[in-house]
Short mmCIF file of C-alpha atoms and ligand atoms in Angstrom, two decimals:
data_model
loop_
_atom_site.label_atom_id
_atom_site.label_comp_id
_atom_site.label_asym_id
_atom_site.label_seq_id
_atom_site.Cartn_x
_atom_site.Cartn_y
_atom_site.Cartn_z
CA UNK E 1 -46.08 22.38 9.98
CA UNK E 2 -44.18 19.13 10.45
CA UNK E 3 -41.03 18.81 12.51
CA UNK E 4 -38.17 17.98 10.17
CA UNK E 5 -36.26 16.01 12.77
CA UNK E 6 -39.17 13.66 13.38
CA UNK E 7 -39.04 12.36 9.82
CA UNK E 8 -35.30 12.00 9.38
CA UNK E 9 -33.18 9.15 10.65
CA UNK E 10 -29.69 10.21 11.72
CA UNK E 11 -26.83 8.60 9.78
CA UNK E 12 -23.90 10.82 10.81
CA UNK E 13 -24.48 12.80 14.01
CA UNK E 14 -23.30 16.40 14.34
CA UNK E 15 -20.53 15.47 16.78
CA UNK E 16 -19.13 12.91 14.37
CA UNK E 17 -19.17 15.47 11.53
CA UNK E 18 -17.34 17.97 13.74
CA UNK E 19 -14.73 15.40 14.76
CA UNK E 20 -13.98 14.31 11.21
CA UNK E 21 -13.94 17.86 9.83
CA UNK E 22 -11.34 18.69 12.48
CA UNK E 23 -9.18 15.87 11.12
CA UNK E 24 -9.61 17.05 7.53
CA UNK E 25 -8.71 20.61 8.51
CA UNK E 26 -5.57 19.38 10.25
CA UNK E 27 -4.54 17.51 7.08
CA UNK E 28 -5.21 20.56 4.93
CA UNK E 29 -3.29 22.83 7.31
CA UNK E 30 -0.33 20.48 7.06
CA UNK E 31 -0.47 20.04 3.29
CA UNK E 32 -0.83 23.74 2.48
CA UNK E 33 1.50 25.10 5.17
CA UNK E 34 3.86 26.42 2.51
CA UNK E 35 1.21 27.54 0.02
CA UNK E 36 1.61 31.06 -1.25
CA UNK E 37 -2.05 31.42 -2.11
CA UNK E 38 -4.80 28.94 -1.28
CA UNK E 39 -8.22 29.50 -2.82
CA UNK E 40 -11.04 27.35 -1.47
CA UNK E 41 -13.78 27.03 -4.07
CA UNK E 42 -17.04 25.69 -2.69
CA UNK E 43 -19.75 24.25 -4.89
CA UNK E 44 -23.14 25.82 -4.19
CA UNK E 45 -25.40 25.12 -2.54
CA UNK E 46 -24.82 21.83 -0.79
CA UNK E 47 -21.31 22.47 0.51
CA UNK E 48 -21.92 25.73 2.40
CA UNK E 49 -22.33 24.26 5.87
CA UNK E 50 -19.31 22.01 5.37
CA UNK E 51 -17.28 24.94 4.04
CA UNK E 52 -18.19 27.13 7.00
CA UNK E 53 -17.11 24.53 9.55
CA UNK E 54 -13.99 23.53 7.60
CA UNK E 55 -12.52 26.99 7.02
CA UNK E 56 -13.05 27.99 10.63
CA UNK E 57 -10.48 25.37 11.51
CA UNK E 58 -7.95 26.34 8.87
CA UNK E 59 -4.93 28.17 10.18
CA UNK E 60 -3.35 28.78 6.76
CA UNK E 61 -4.53 31.94 4.96
CA UNK E 62 -7.35 31.19 2.52
CA UNK E 63 -9.44 33.03 0.01
CA UNK E 64 -12.99 31.75 -0.43
CA UNK E 65 -15.01 31.64 -3.60
CA UNK E 66 -18.07 29.84 -4.92
CA UNK E 67 -19.23 28.19 -8.08
CA UNK E 68 -22.40 26.42 -9.04
CA UNK E 69 -22.89 23.70 -11.62
CA UNK E 70 -25.79 23.19 -13.97
CA UNK E 71 -26.29 20.46 -16.49
CA UNK E 72 -28.05 20.52 -19.83
CA UNK E 73 -30.59 17.85 -20.71
CA UNK E 74 -31.63 14.99 -18.50
CA UNK E 75 -28.53 12.93 -17.95
CA UNK E 76 -25.27 14.27 -16.64
CA UNK E 77 -22.72 13.52 -19.27
CA UNK E 78 -19.30 15.02 -19.71
CA UNK E 79 -19.47 18.33 -21.51
CA UNK E 80 -23.05 18.87 -20.42
CA UNK E 81 -22.06 20.29 -17.07
CA UNK E 82 -21.36 24.02 -17.13
CA UNK E 83 -21.04 26.89 -14.67
CA UNK E 84 -24.34 28.33 -13.55
CA UNK E 85 -22.15 30.56 -11.41
CA UNK E 86 -18.46 30.88 -12.19
CA UNK E 87 -15.76 31.74 -9.65
CA UNK E 88 -14.91 35.44 -9.36
CA UNK E 89 -11.32 35.21 -8.10
CA UNK E 90 -8.41 34.68 -10.50
CA UNK E 91 -7.09 31.14 -10.09
CA UNK E 92 -3.97 31.24 -12.24
CA UNK E 93 -0.97 30.13 -10.20
CA UNK E 94 -3.03 29.54 -7.05
CA UNK E 95 -3.44 26.37 -5.04
CA UNK E 96 -7.12 25.59 -5.54
CA UNK E 97 -9.11 23.32 -3.26
CA UNK E 98 -12.56 22.42 -4.56
CA UNK E 99 -15.03 21.69 -1.77
CA UNK E 100 -18.08 19.53 -2.49
CA UNK E 101 -20.83 18.04 -0.34
CA UNK E 102 -21.05 14.62 -1.99
CA UNK E 103 -19.56 12.77 -4.94
CA UNK E 104 -22.17 10.45 -6.41
CA UNK E 105 -21.79 9.45 -10.09
CA UNK E 106 -18.82 11.79 -10.27
CA UNK E 107 -19.98 13.75 -13.34
CA UNK E 108 -20.39 17.11 -11.59
CA UNK E 109 -17.04 17.22 -9.88
CA UNK E 110 -15.23 15.71 -12.85
CA UNK E 111 -16.56 18.47 -15.13
CA UNK E 112 -15.88 21.25 -12.61
CA UNK E 113 -12.33 20.02 -12.08
CA UNK E 114 -11.77 20.15 -15.85
CA UNK E 115 -13.22 23.68 -16.05
CA UNK E 116 -11.08 24.88 -13.14
CA UNK E 117 -7.95 23.24 -14.54
CA UNK E 118 -8.33 25.47 -17.61
CA UNK E 119 -7.64 28.46 -15.34
CA UNK E 120 -4.08 27.17 -14.88
CA UNK E 121 -3.94 26.86 -11.08
CA UNK E 122 -0.65 25.76 -9.55
CA UNK E 123 -2.46 22.82 -7.99
CA UNK E 124 -6.01 21.57 -7.91
CA UNK E 125 -7.40 19.21 -5.30
CA UNK E 126 -10.80 17.95 -4.26
CA UNK E 127 -12.24 17.78 -0.76
CA UNK E 128 -15.64 16.15 -0.35
CA UNK E 129 -17.58 15.57 2.83
CA UNK E 130 -19.26 12.43 1.50
CA UNK E 131 -18.27 9.82 -1.05
CA UNK E 132 -20.90 7.47 -2.45
CA UNK E 133 -18.22 5.31 -4.03
CA UNK E 134 -20.58 2.51 -5.13
CA UNK E 135 -22.45 4.96 -7.36
CA UNK E 136 -19.38 6.16 -9.24
CA UNK E 137 -19.67 6.23 -13.04
CA UNK E 138 -16.62 8.31 -13.89
CA UNK E 139 -13.37 8.18 -12.00
CA UNK E 140 -12.72 11.16 -9.75
CA UNK E 141 -9.56 11.64 -7.72
CA UNK E 142 -10.62 12.52 -4.16
CA UNK E 143 -7.82 14.07 -2.12
CA UNK E 144 -9.74 14.65 1.12
CA UNK E 145 -12.83 12.63 2.00
CA UNK E 146 -14.92 12.97 5.13
CA UNK E 147 -16.99 9.81 5.01
CA UNK E 148 -17.66 6.97 2.59
CA UNK E 149 -21.37 6.22 2.64
CA UNK E 150 -23.53 3.52 1.03
CA UNK E 151 -25.75 4.13 -1.99
CA UNK E 152 -28.57 5.82 -0.13
CA UNK E 153 -30.08 9.28 -0.57
CA UNK E 154 -29.00 11.46 2.32
CA UNK E 155 -30.05 14.92 3.46
CA UNK E 156 -28.96 17.54 5.95
CA UNK E 157 -25.85 19.53 6.74
CA UNK E 158 -26.29 21.37 3.43
CA UNK E 159 -27.65 18.49 1.37
CA UNK E 160 -31.20 18.84 0.17
CA UNK E 161 -34.15 16.89 -1.04
CA UNK E 162 -36.16 19.25 -3.23
CA UNK E 163 -34.39 22.21 -1.56
CA UNK E 164 -35.43 21.09 1.90
CA UNK E 165 -33.52 19.63 4.86
CA UNK E 166 -30.33 21.64 4.21
CA UNK E 167 -30.61 23.20 7.66
CA UNK E 168 -30.24 19.95 9.62
CA UNK E 169 -27.02 19.85 11.69
CA UNK E 170 -26.49 16.14 10.90
CA UNK E 171 -26.55 13.82 7.87
CA UNK E 172 -29.71 11.74 7.75
CA UNK E 173 -32.14 9.78 5.64
CA UNK E 174 -35.77 10.78 5.09
CA UNK E 175 -37.77 7.90 6.50
CA UNK E 176 -41.08 8.24 4.70
CA UNK E 177 -40.54 10.33 1.57
CA UNK E 178 -43.80 9.15 0.02
CA UNK E 179 -45.93 10.74 2.75
CA UNK E 180 -45.14 14.25 1.67
CA UNK E 181 -43.75 15.66 -1.52
CA UNK E 182 -40.86 18.10 -1.18
P1 LIG F 1 -22.87 13.52 -9.27
O1 LIG F 1 -22.61 14.43 -10.44
O2 LIG F 1 -23.71 12.33 -9.64
O3 LIG F 1 -21.60 13.11 -8.55
O4 LIG F 1 -23.80 14.31 -8.32
C1 LIG F 1 -23.36 15.11 -7.33
C2 LIG F 1 -24.48 16.03 -6.91
O5 LIG F 1 -25.74 15.35 -6.81
C3 LIG F 1 -24.17 16.55 -5.54
O6 LIG F 1 -23.52 17.79 -5.64
C4 LIG F 1 -25.52 16.66 -4.91
O7 LIG F 1 -26.06 17.93 -5.18
C5 LIG F 1 -26.38 15.65 -5.60
N1 LIG F 1 -26.53 14.43 -4.77
C6 LIG F 1 -26.02 13.21 -5.03
N2 LIG F 1 -26.36 12.33 -4.08
C7 LIG F 1 -27.09 13.02 -3.18
C8 LIG F 1 -27.72 12.66 -1.94
O8 LIG F 1 -27.67 11.52 -1.45
N3 LIG F 1 -28.39 13.65 -1.30
C9 LIG F 1 -28.47 14.93 -1.78
N4 LIG F 1 -27.89 15.30 -2.92
C10 LIG F 1 -27.20 14.36 -3.62
MG1 LIG F 2 -24.57 19.66 -4.89
#
């Protein structure tokens, strides 16, 4: 059994995540103060730790739901992304805030935003913990962004590498991925 922490270099420490998420929550509390119905839709699985810390600092009433994306074929092209798990709550007329772990090429979130827009919400915004802006292929409007990070594969705080490392309380980089396959 190897110790996960020993092989991962910290990029964003837990305290820094907590500080920034507090700021995001304050912004969201302000922006949705007059919302009649706010539904936070988190994208499984990567955003669950972020979601849990974010909503605990929201003072406006929220409903929470989940969706999961899957893509056909090898590449992620528009139209190829579909719901592996759809939201359960009705979204018509609601203020919907989509919560994602990381926006990379942008394909996933772009497709999910289009799918959710078809449900006729009153408003639809995106909140992502991480933004790998240099990797963007399709334009995605990000309303709330935790951190902009360079084009580097990160793990932890919900983000995985072959389903591992999600449990780490910080964002990090696997130092020697070739030593051990996920
Ligand atoms: P996109 O469609 O290229 O924007 O991909 C977004 C998805 O790819 C995210 O929801 C993550 O699941 C995954 N992803 C992208 N970059 C990373 C990373 O650095 N670490 C872990 N997962 C990532
Ligand atoms: Mg993901």
